[in-house]
PDB file of C-alpha atoms and ligand atoms in Angstrom:
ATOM      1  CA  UNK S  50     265.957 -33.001  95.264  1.00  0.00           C
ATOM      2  CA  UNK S  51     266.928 -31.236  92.001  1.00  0.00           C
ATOM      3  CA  UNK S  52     265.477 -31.967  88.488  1.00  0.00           C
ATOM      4  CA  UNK S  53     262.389 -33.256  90.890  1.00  0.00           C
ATOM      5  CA  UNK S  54     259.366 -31.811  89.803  1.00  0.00           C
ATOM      6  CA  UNK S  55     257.156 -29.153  92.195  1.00  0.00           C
ATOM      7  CA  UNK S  56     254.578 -31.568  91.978  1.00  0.00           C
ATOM      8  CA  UNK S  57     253.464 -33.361  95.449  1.00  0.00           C
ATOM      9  CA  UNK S  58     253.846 -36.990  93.777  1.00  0.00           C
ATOM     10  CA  UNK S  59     256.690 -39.196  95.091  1.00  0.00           C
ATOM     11  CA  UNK S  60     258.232 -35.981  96.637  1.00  0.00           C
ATOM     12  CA  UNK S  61     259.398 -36.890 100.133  1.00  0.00           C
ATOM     13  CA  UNK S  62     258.573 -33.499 102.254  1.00  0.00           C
ATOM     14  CA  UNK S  63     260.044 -33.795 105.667  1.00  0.00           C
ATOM     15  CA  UNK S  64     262.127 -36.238 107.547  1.00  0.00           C
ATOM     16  CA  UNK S  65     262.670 -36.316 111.244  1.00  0.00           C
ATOM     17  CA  UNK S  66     261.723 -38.783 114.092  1.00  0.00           C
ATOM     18  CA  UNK S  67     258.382 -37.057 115.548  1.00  0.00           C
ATOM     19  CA  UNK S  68     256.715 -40.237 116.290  1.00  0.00           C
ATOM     20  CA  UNK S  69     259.997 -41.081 118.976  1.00  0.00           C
ATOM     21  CA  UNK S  70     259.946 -37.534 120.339  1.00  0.00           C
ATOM     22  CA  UNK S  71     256.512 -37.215 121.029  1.00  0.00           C
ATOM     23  CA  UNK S  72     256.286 -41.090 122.432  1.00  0.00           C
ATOM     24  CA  UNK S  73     259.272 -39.589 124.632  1.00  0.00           C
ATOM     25  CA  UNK S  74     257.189 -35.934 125.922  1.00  0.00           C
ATOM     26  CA  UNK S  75     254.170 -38.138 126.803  1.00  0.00           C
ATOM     27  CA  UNK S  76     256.474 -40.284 128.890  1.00  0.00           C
ATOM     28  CA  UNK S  77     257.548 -37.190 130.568  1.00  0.00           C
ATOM     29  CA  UNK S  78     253.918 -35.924 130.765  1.00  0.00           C
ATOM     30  CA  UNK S  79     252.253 -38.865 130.835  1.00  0.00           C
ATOM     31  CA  UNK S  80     249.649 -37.560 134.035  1.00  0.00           C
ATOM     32  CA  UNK S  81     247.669 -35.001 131.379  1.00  0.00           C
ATOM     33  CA  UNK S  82     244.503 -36.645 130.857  1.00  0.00           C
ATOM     34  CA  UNK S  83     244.490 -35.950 127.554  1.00  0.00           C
ATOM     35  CA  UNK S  84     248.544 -36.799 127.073  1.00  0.00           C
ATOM     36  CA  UNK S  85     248.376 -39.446 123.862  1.00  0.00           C
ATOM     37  CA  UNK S  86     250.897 -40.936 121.619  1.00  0.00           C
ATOM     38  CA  UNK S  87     251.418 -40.774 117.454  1.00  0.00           C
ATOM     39  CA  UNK S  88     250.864 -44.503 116.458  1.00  0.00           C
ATOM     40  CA  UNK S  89     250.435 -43.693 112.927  1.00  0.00           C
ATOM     41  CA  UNK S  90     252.407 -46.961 111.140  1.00  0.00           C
ATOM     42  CA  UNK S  91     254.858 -46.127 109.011  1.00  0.00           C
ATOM     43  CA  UNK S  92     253.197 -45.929 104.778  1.00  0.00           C
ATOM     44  CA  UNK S  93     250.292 -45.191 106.539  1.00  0.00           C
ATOM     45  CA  UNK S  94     247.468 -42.559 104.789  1.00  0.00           C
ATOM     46  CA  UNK S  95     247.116 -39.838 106.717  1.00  0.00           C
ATOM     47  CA  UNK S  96     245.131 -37.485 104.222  1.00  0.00           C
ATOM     48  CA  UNK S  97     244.842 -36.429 100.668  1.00  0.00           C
ATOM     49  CA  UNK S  98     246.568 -33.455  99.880  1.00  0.00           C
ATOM     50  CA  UNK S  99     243.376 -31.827  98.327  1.00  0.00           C
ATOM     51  CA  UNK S 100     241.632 -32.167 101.915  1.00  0.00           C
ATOM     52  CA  UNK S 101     244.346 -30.034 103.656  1.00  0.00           C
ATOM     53  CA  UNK S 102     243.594 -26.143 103.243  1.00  0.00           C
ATOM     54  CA  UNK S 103     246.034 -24.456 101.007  1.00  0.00           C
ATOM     55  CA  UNK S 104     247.774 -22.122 103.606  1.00  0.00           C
ATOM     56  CA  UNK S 105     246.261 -23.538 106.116  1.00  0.00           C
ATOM     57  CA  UNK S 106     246.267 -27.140 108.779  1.00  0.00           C
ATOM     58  CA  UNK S 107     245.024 -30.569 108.771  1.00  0.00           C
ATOM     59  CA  UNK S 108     245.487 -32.583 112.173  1.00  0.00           C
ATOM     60  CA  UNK S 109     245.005 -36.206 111.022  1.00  0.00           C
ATOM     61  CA  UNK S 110     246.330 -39.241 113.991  1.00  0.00           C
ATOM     62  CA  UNK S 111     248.128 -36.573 115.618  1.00  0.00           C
ATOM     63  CA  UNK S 112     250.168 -35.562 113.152  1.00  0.00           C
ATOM     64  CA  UNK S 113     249.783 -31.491 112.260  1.00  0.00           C
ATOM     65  CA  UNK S 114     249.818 -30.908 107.896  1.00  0.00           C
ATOM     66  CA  UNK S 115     250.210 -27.884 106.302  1.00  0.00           C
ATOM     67  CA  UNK S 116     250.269 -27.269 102.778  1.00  0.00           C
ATOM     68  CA  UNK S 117     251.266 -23.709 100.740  1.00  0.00           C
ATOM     69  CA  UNK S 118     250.441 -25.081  97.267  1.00  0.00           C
ATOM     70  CA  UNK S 119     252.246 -27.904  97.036  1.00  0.00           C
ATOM     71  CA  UNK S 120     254.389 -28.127  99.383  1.00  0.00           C
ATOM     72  CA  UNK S 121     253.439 -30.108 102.279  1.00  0.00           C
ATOM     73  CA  UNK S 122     255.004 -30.427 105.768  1.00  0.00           C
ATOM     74  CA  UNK S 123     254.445 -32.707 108.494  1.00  0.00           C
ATOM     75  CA  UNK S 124     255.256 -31.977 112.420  1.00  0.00           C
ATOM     76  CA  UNK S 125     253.760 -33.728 115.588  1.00  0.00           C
ATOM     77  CA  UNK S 126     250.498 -32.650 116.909  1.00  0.00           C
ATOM     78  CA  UNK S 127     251.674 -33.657 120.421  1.00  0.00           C
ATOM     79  CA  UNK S 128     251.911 -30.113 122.250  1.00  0.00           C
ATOM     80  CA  UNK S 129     255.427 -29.983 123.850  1.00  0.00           C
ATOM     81  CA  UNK S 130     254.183 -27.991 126.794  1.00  0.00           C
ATOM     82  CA  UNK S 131     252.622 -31.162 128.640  1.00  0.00           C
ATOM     83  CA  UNK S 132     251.692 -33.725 125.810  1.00  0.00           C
ATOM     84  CA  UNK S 133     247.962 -32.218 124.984  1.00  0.00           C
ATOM     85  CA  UNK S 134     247.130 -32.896 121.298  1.00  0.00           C
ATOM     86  CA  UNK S 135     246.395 -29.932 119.139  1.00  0.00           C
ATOM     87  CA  UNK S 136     244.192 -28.695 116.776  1.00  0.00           C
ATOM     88  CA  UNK S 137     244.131 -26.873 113.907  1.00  0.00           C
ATOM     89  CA  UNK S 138     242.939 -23.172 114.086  1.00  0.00           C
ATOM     90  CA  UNK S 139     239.704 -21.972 112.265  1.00  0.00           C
ATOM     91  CA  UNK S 140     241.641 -20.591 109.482  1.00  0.00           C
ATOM     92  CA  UNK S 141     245.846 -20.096 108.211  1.00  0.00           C
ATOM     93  CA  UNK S 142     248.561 -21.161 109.511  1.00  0.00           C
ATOM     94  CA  UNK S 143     248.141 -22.012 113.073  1.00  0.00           C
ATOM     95  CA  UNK S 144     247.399 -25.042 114.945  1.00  0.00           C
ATOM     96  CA  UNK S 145     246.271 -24.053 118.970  1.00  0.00           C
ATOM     97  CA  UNK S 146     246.450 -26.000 122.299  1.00  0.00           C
ATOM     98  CA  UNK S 147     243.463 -26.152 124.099  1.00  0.00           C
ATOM     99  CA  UNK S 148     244.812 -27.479 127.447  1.00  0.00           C
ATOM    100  CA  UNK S 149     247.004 -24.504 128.156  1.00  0.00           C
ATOM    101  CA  UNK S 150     247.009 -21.926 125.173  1.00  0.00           C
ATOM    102  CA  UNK S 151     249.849 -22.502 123.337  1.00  0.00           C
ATOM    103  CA  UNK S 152     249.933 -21.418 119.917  1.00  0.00           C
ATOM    104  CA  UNK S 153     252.137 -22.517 116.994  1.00  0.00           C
ATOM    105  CA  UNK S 154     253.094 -21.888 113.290  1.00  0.00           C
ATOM    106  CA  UNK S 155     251.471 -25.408 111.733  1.00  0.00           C
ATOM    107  CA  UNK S 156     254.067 -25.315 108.717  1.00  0.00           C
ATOM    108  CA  UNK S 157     257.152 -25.084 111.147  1.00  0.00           C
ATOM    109  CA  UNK S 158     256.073 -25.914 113.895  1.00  0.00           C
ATOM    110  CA  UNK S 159     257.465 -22.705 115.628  1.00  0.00           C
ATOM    111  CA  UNK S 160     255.358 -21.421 119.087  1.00  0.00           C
ATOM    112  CA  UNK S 161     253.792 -18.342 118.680  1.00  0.00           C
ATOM    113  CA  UNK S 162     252.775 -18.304 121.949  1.00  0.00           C
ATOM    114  CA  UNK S 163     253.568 -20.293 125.233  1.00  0.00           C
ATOM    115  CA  UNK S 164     253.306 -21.565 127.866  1.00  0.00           C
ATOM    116  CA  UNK S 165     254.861 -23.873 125.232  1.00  0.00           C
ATOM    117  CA  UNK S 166     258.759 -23.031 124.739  1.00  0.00           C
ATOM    118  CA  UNK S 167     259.373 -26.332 122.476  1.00  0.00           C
ATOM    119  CA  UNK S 168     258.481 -26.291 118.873  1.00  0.00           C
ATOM    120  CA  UNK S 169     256.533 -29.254 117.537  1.00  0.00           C
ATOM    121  CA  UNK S 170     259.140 -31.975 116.203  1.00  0.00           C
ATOM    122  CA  UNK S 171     259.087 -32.599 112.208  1.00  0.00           C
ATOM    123  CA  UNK S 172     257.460 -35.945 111.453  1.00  0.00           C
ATOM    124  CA  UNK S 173     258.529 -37.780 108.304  1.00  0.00           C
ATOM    125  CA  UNK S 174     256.048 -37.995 105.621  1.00  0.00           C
ATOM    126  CA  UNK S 175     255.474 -38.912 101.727  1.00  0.00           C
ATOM    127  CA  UNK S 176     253.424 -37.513  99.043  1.00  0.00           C
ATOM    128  CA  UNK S 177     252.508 -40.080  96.690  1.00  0.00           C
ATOM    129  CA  UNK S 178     250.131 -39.787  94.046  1.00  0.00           C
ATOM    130  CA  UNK S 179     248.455 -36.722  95.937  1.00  0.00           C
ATOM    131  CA  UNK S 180     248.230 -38.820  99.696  1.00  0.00           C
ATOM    132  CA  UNK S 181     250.258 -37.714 102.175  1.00  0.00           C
ATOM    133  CA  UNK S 182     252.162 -41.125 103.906  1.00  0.00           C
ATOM    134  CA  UNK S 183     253.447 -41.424 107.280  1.00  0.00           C
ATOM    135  CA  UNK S 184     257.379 -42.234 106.798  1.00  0.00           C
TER     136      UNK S 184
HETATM  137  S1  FES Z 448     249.812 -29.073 127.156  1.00  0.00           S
HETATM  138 FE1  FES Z 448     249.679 -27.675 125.495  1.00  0.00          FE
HETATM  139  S2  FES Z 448     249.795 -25.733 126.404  1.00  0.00           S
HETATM  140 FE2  FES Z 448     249.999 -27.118 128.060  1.00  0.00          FE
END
């Protein structure tokens, strides 16, 4: 967006379809105990941007935040290994899997470690008036 500010107001940060893709693993998955699906409606508030650690992870309805100042980015906390949700690590930029051990980067998304060979899908969300919104 140029000429937009840096500020996290009205800035749209990501846009993909996690919600569909992880809906779509837990169908494939879907005999994990602990398999779930993102039913976050869209405009929803997932979190204010203050409670998310800078540099580090917020899982909030299964959706995985991470904000580096203010820049905030938004992927499914639906593990792509077998549909486990995540959680965010004790500290940085991590978000783990505690069914199987599969690690990834919380502000991409990217595995860091498998069994895991998927990274987690981008999930469309808004930053308005310092909330982060689903959609
Ligand atoms: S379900 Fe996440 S590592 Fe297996």
């Amino acid at each position: 967006m140029p000429g937009s500010p840096s500020l996290p107001n009205r800035r749209t940060v990501l846009a993909v379809g996690g919600g569909a893709a992880a809906a779509a693993l837990v169908a494939a998955c879907g005999s994990s105990p602990t398999a779930t699906t993102t039913t976050v409606a869209k405009g929803a508030e997932l979190a204010a941007v203050s409670d998310i650690p800078d540099g580090g992870a917020l899982v909030v309805d299964q959706v995985v935040l991470a904000r580096t100042g203010d820049t905030v980015t938004a992927h499914s906390g639906i593990c792509t290994h077998q549909g486990c949700a995540v959680v965010a690590a004790q500290s940085g930029d991590e978000v783990d899997c505690p069914c199987h051990g599969s690690r990834y980067t919380a502000s991409t998304g990217a595995v860091l470690q498998g069994p895991a060979t998927a990274p987690l899908p981008e999930v469309q969300v808004t930053v308005k008036n310092g909330t982060v919104l689903q959609g």
